Coordinates of C-alpha atoms in Angstrom, one line a residue:
M1 CA -13.9 10.5 -4.9
I2 CA -11.3 9.6 -2.3
C3 CA -11.9 10.1 1.4
E4 CA -9.2 10.4 4.0
K5 CA -11.4 8.7 6.6
H6 CA -13.7 5.7 6.1
N7 CA -17.1 7.1 5.4
G8 CA -20.1 5.2 4.0
D9 CA -20.9 8.2 1.8
C10 CA -17.5 8.0 0.0
M11 CA -16.6 5.5 -2.7
I12 CA -13.6 4.6 -4.9
N13 CA -13.6 2.6 -8.2
I14 CA -11.3 -0.4 -8.3
Y15 CA -10.7 -2.5 -11.3
G16 CA -8.9 -5.6 -12.4
K17 CA -9.7 -9.2 -11.3
N18 CA -7.0 -9.4 -8.6
C19 CA -8.1 -6.1 -6.9
I20 CA -11.7 -7.2 -6.7
Y21 CA -10.8 -10.8 -5.7
E22 CA -8.8 -9.6 -2.8
A23 CA -11.5 -7.2 -1.7
I24 CA -13.9 -10.2 -1.7
K25 CA -11.4 -12.4 0.2
A26 CA -10.8 -9.6 2.8
N27 CA -14.6 -9.2 3.0
K28 CA -14.2 -5.4 2.7
G29 CA -16.3 -2.7 1.4
L30 CA -17.5 -3.9 -2.0
L31 CA -20.7 -2.1 -3.0
K32 CA -21.3 -3.3 -6.5
V33 CA -19.2 -5.4 -9.0
F34 CA -19.3 -4.9 -12.7
V35 CA -18.3 -7.7 -15.1
L36 CA -17.8 -7.4 -18.9
D37 CA -20.4 -9.4 -20.8
S38 CA -17.9 -11.2 -22.9
I39 CA -16.2 -12.6 -19.8
V40 CA -19.3 -14.0 -18.1
K41 CA -19.2 -17.4 -19.8
K42 CA -15.4 -17.6 -19.7
D43 CA -15.1 -17.0 -16.0
T44 CA -18.0 -18.9 -14.4
K45 CA -16.1 -19.5 -11.1
F46 CA -15.9 -15.8 -10.5
I47 CA -19.6 -15.3 -11.2
Q48 CA -20.4 -18.1 -8.8
L49 CA -18.2 -16.6 -6.2
L50 CA -20.1 -13.4 -6.4
K51 CA -23.4 -15.3 -6.1
D52 CA -22.0 -17.4 -3.2
K53 CA -20.9 -14.3 -1.3
K54 CA -24.2 -12.5 -2.1
I55 CA -22.3 -9.6 -3.7
N56 CA -24.4 -7.3 -6.0
F57 CA -23.1 -7.5 -9.6
V58 CA -24.0 -6.2 -12.9
I59 CA -23.1 -7.5 -16.4
E60 CA -22.0 -4.5 -18.6
N61 CA -20.9 -3.9 -22.2
K62 CA -17.4 -2.7 -23.1
K63 CA -18.5 0.9 -23.7
N64 CA -20.0 1.3 -20.2
M65 CA -17.1 -0.5 -18.6
D66 CA -14.6 1.8 -20.3
H67 CA -16.5 4.8 -19.3
M68 CA -16.6 3.8 -15.6
F69 CA -13.1 2.3 -15.2
G70 CA -11.0 3.3 -18.2
T71 CA -9.6 0.8 -20.7
G72 CA -7.4 -1.1 -18.2
H73 CA -10.2 -2.8 -16.4
Q74 CA -9.6 -6.3 -17.9
G75 CA -13.3 -6.9 -17.8
Y76 CA -13.7 -6.5 -14.0
G77 CA -14.6 -3.3 -12.0
A78 CA -16.2 -2.4 -8.7
H79 CA -17.6 0.4 -6.6
R80 CA -15.9 0.1 -3.2
E81 CA -16.3 2.0 0.0
A82 CA -13.3 4.4 0.5
Y83 CA -10.3 2.8 2.1
F84 CA -10.0 3.3 5.9
I85 CA -7.2 5.8 6.5
Y86 CA -5.6 6.0 9.9
G87 CA -4.0 9.1 11.5
E88 CA -1.7 9.4 14.4
E89 CA -3.6 6.6 16.2
I90 CA -2.1 4.0 13.9
L91 CA 0.4 2.9 16.6
D92 CA -2.5 1.8 18.7
A93 CA -3.7 -0.6 16.0
I94 CA -0.4 -2.6 15.9
S95 CA 0.1 -5.5 18.2
T96 CA 2.4 -7.8 16.3
Q97 CA 5.9 -8.7 17.5
P98 CA 8.3 -7.6 16.3
K99 CA 6.7 -4.6 14.8
R100 CA 7.6 -3.4 11.3
L101 CA 6.5 0.0 9.9
L102 CA 7.4 1.7 6.6
L103 CA 7.5 5.4 6.4
L104 CA 7.5 7.0 2.9
D105 CA 9.1 10.4 2.5
G106 CA 8.0 12.3 -0.7
I107 CA 6.6 9.4 -2.7
M108 CA 4.3 11.2 -5.2
D109 CA 3.9 8.6 -8.0
P110 CA 0.8 6.4 -7.6
H111 CA 2.6 3.6 -9.5
N112 CA 5.5 3.7 -7.1
L113 CA 3.1 3.7 -4.1
G114 CA 1.0 0.8 -5.5
A115 CA 4.1 -1.3 -6.1
I116 CA 5.5 -0.5 -2.7
L117 CA 2.2 -1.7 -1.1
R118 CA 2.7 -5.1 -2.8
S119 CA 6.1 -5.4 -1.1
V120 CA 4.7 -4.3 2.2
D121 CA 2.1 -7.1 2.1
A122 CA 4.6 -9.7 0.7
F123 CA 7.1 -9.2 3.5
G124 CA 4.8 -8.8 6.4
Y125 CA 5.0 -5.1 7.4
D126 CA 2.3 -3.9 9.7
A127 CA 1.6 -0.4 8.2
V128 CA 2.6 2.3 5.8
I129 CA 2.8 5.9 7.1
L130 CA 2.9 8.9 4.8
P131 CA 3.0 12.7 5.5
K132 CA -0.2 14.6 4.4
N133 CA 2.0 16.9 2.4
R134 CA 4.2 15.8 -0.5
S135 CA 2.7 12.4 -0.7
C136 CA 0.5 10.4 -3.2
S137 CA -3.1 9.9 -2.2
I138 CA -4.8 6.6 -2.3
T139 CA -6.2 6.6 -5.8
E140 CA -7.7 4.1 -8.2
T141 CA -4.3 3.7 -9.8
V142 CA -2.6 2.9 -6.5
A143 CA -5.2 0.3 -5.7
H144 CA -4.9 -1.3 -9.2
V145 CA -1.1 -1.4 -9.1
S146 CA -1.1 -2.9 -5.7
T147 CA -3.1 -5.8 -7.3
G148 CA -5.2 -6.1 -4.2
A149 CA -2.4 -5.9 -1.6
I150 CA -4.0 -2.7 -0.4
E151 CA -6.9 -4.7 1.1
H152 CA -4.5 -6.2 3.7
I153 CA -2.5 -3.2 4.7
K154 CA -3.0 -0.4 7.3
I155 CA -2.3 3.0 5.9
A156 CA -1.9 6.3 7.8
Y157 CA -1.4 9.9 6.8
I158 CA 0.1 12.2 9.5
N159 CA 1.2 15.8 9.8
S160 CA 5.0 15.4 10.1
L161 CA 7.2 12.4 9.7
S162 CA 9.9 14.0 11.8
T163 CA 7.6 14.5 14.7
F164 CA 6.2 11.0 14.2
V165 CA 9.7 9.6 14.4
I166 CA 10.3 11.2 17.8
R167 CA 7.1 9.5 19.0
L168 CA 8.3 6.1 17.6
K169 CA 11.6 6.4 19.4
E170 CA 9.8 7.0 22.6
K171 CA 7.8 3.8 22.0
G172 CA 11.0 1.8 21.5
Y173 CA 11.2 1.7 17.7
W174 CA 14.6 1.8 16.0
I175 CA 14.7 4.0 12.9
C176 CA 16.2 2.6 9.8
G177 CA 16.8 5.0 6.9
T178 CA 18.0 4.4 3.3
D179 CA 20.6 6.7 1.8
A180 CA 23.5 6.4 -0.7
S181 CA 25.8 7.5 2.2
G182 CA 24.6 4.7 4.4
D183 CA 27.3 2.5 6.1
T184 CA 25.2 -0.1 8.0
E185 CA 25.1 -3.7 6.9
V186 CA 21.5 -5.1 7.1
S187 CA 22.9 -8.4 8.5
T188 CA 24.1 -6.6 11.6
I189 CA 20.6 -5.4 12.6
D190 CA 18.9 -7.5 15.2
P191 CA 15.7 -9.0 13.6
N192 CA 13.9 -8.9 16.9
L193 CA 13.9 -5.1 17.1
D194 CA 10.8 -3.0 16.4
L195 CA 11.8 -1.2 13.3
A196 CA 10.5 1.8 11.4
V197 CA 12.0 1.8 7.8
I198 CA 12.1 5.1 5.8
I199 CA 12.2 5.2 2.1
G200 CA 12.7 8.5 0.3
S201 CA 11.8 9.8 -3.1
E202 CA 13.8 9.0 -6.2
G203 CA 14.7 12.5 -6.9
F204 CA 15.6 13.7 -3.5
G205 CA 15.8 10.7 -1.2
M206 CA 15.2 11.2 2.5
S207 CA 15.0 14.7 4.0
R208 CA 18.2 15.7 5.8
T209 CA 16.2 16.0 9.0
L210 CA 15.1 12.4 8.9
V211 CA 18.6 11.2 7.9
K212 CA 19.8 12.8 11.2
Q213 CA 17.1 11.0 13.2
T214 CA 18.0 7.5 12.0
D215 CA 19.6 4.9 14.2
F216 CA 20.7 2.9 11.2
L217 CA 21.5 4.2 7.7
L218 CA 21.5 1.6 5.0
S219 CA 22.6 1.8 1.4
I220 CA 22.0 -0.8 -1.4
P221 CA 25.3 -2.1 -2.8
M222 CA 25.3 -1.8 -6.6
V223 CA 27.9 -2.8 -9.2
G224 CA 26.1 -1.6 -12.4
H225 CA 26.7 1.6 -14.4
V226 CA 23.5 3.3 -13.2
N227 CA 23.8 3.8 -9.4
S228 CA 20.1 4.5 -8.7
L229 CA 17.0 2.5 -8.4
N230 CA 13.3 3.1 -8.7
A231 CA 11.8 3.9 -5.2
S232 CA 9.5 0.8 -5.3
V233 CA 12.4 -1.4 -6.3
S234 CA 14.6 0.0 -3.4
A235 CA 11.7 -0.5 -1.0
G236 CA 11.3 -4.1 -2.1
I237 CA 15.0 -4.9 -1.6
V238 CA 15.1 -3.2 1.8
L239 CA 11.9 -4.6 3.1
Y240 CA 12.9 -8.1 2.1
A241 CA 16.2 -7.8 3.8
L242 CA 14.6 -6.5 7.0
R243 CA 11.6 -8.8 7.0
K244 CA 10.3 -10.3 10.3

């Protein structure tokens, strides 16, 4: 079950060693860890880590592991408290300078969202903001594809990106959109600005309303025969270029 707000009664399954290791490192929400019986003797360091951290763990056979976590668990699974999801108050939780936010418009694929979260963590962005409608939820797949990056990222779901952008402008953020028609060079953007970067969906890009609200509109120069990129790849390129 996925909860929009952190709640002790809600839980999510996570799986894969990296996901669980990052949850341990972040000291967040692990309720119980499950380890495949054939791995116990091969990965004594992980077992010792669980003991040292006093984390409740169970040794399970493959049939039970597959039943709980599917076949992609790699021998590691866990029950975790549901991820804390912010709302409109997300801006009050950010104090870094300069500020960097990522807004996702119409990202529905959990694999894309998980991969984007990896880039958000890698390039030092403060938070990811998604609209409640036409957005992927935070699922087990998102957590797995993020390879644990989700443990270090603030995530918010809001009612309207367009309304939120107005609020961001009032707080001094500059809005940086991405579109094939963009004509702004990344190198011309002052790295000291507080930026909110918008990435649109693969199929439709940013909404026209959001395009009109941008202060900077970027495009990614391409020289190949296929002039389109996966949304997560586009996000990685842009976030790297505009990193703090």
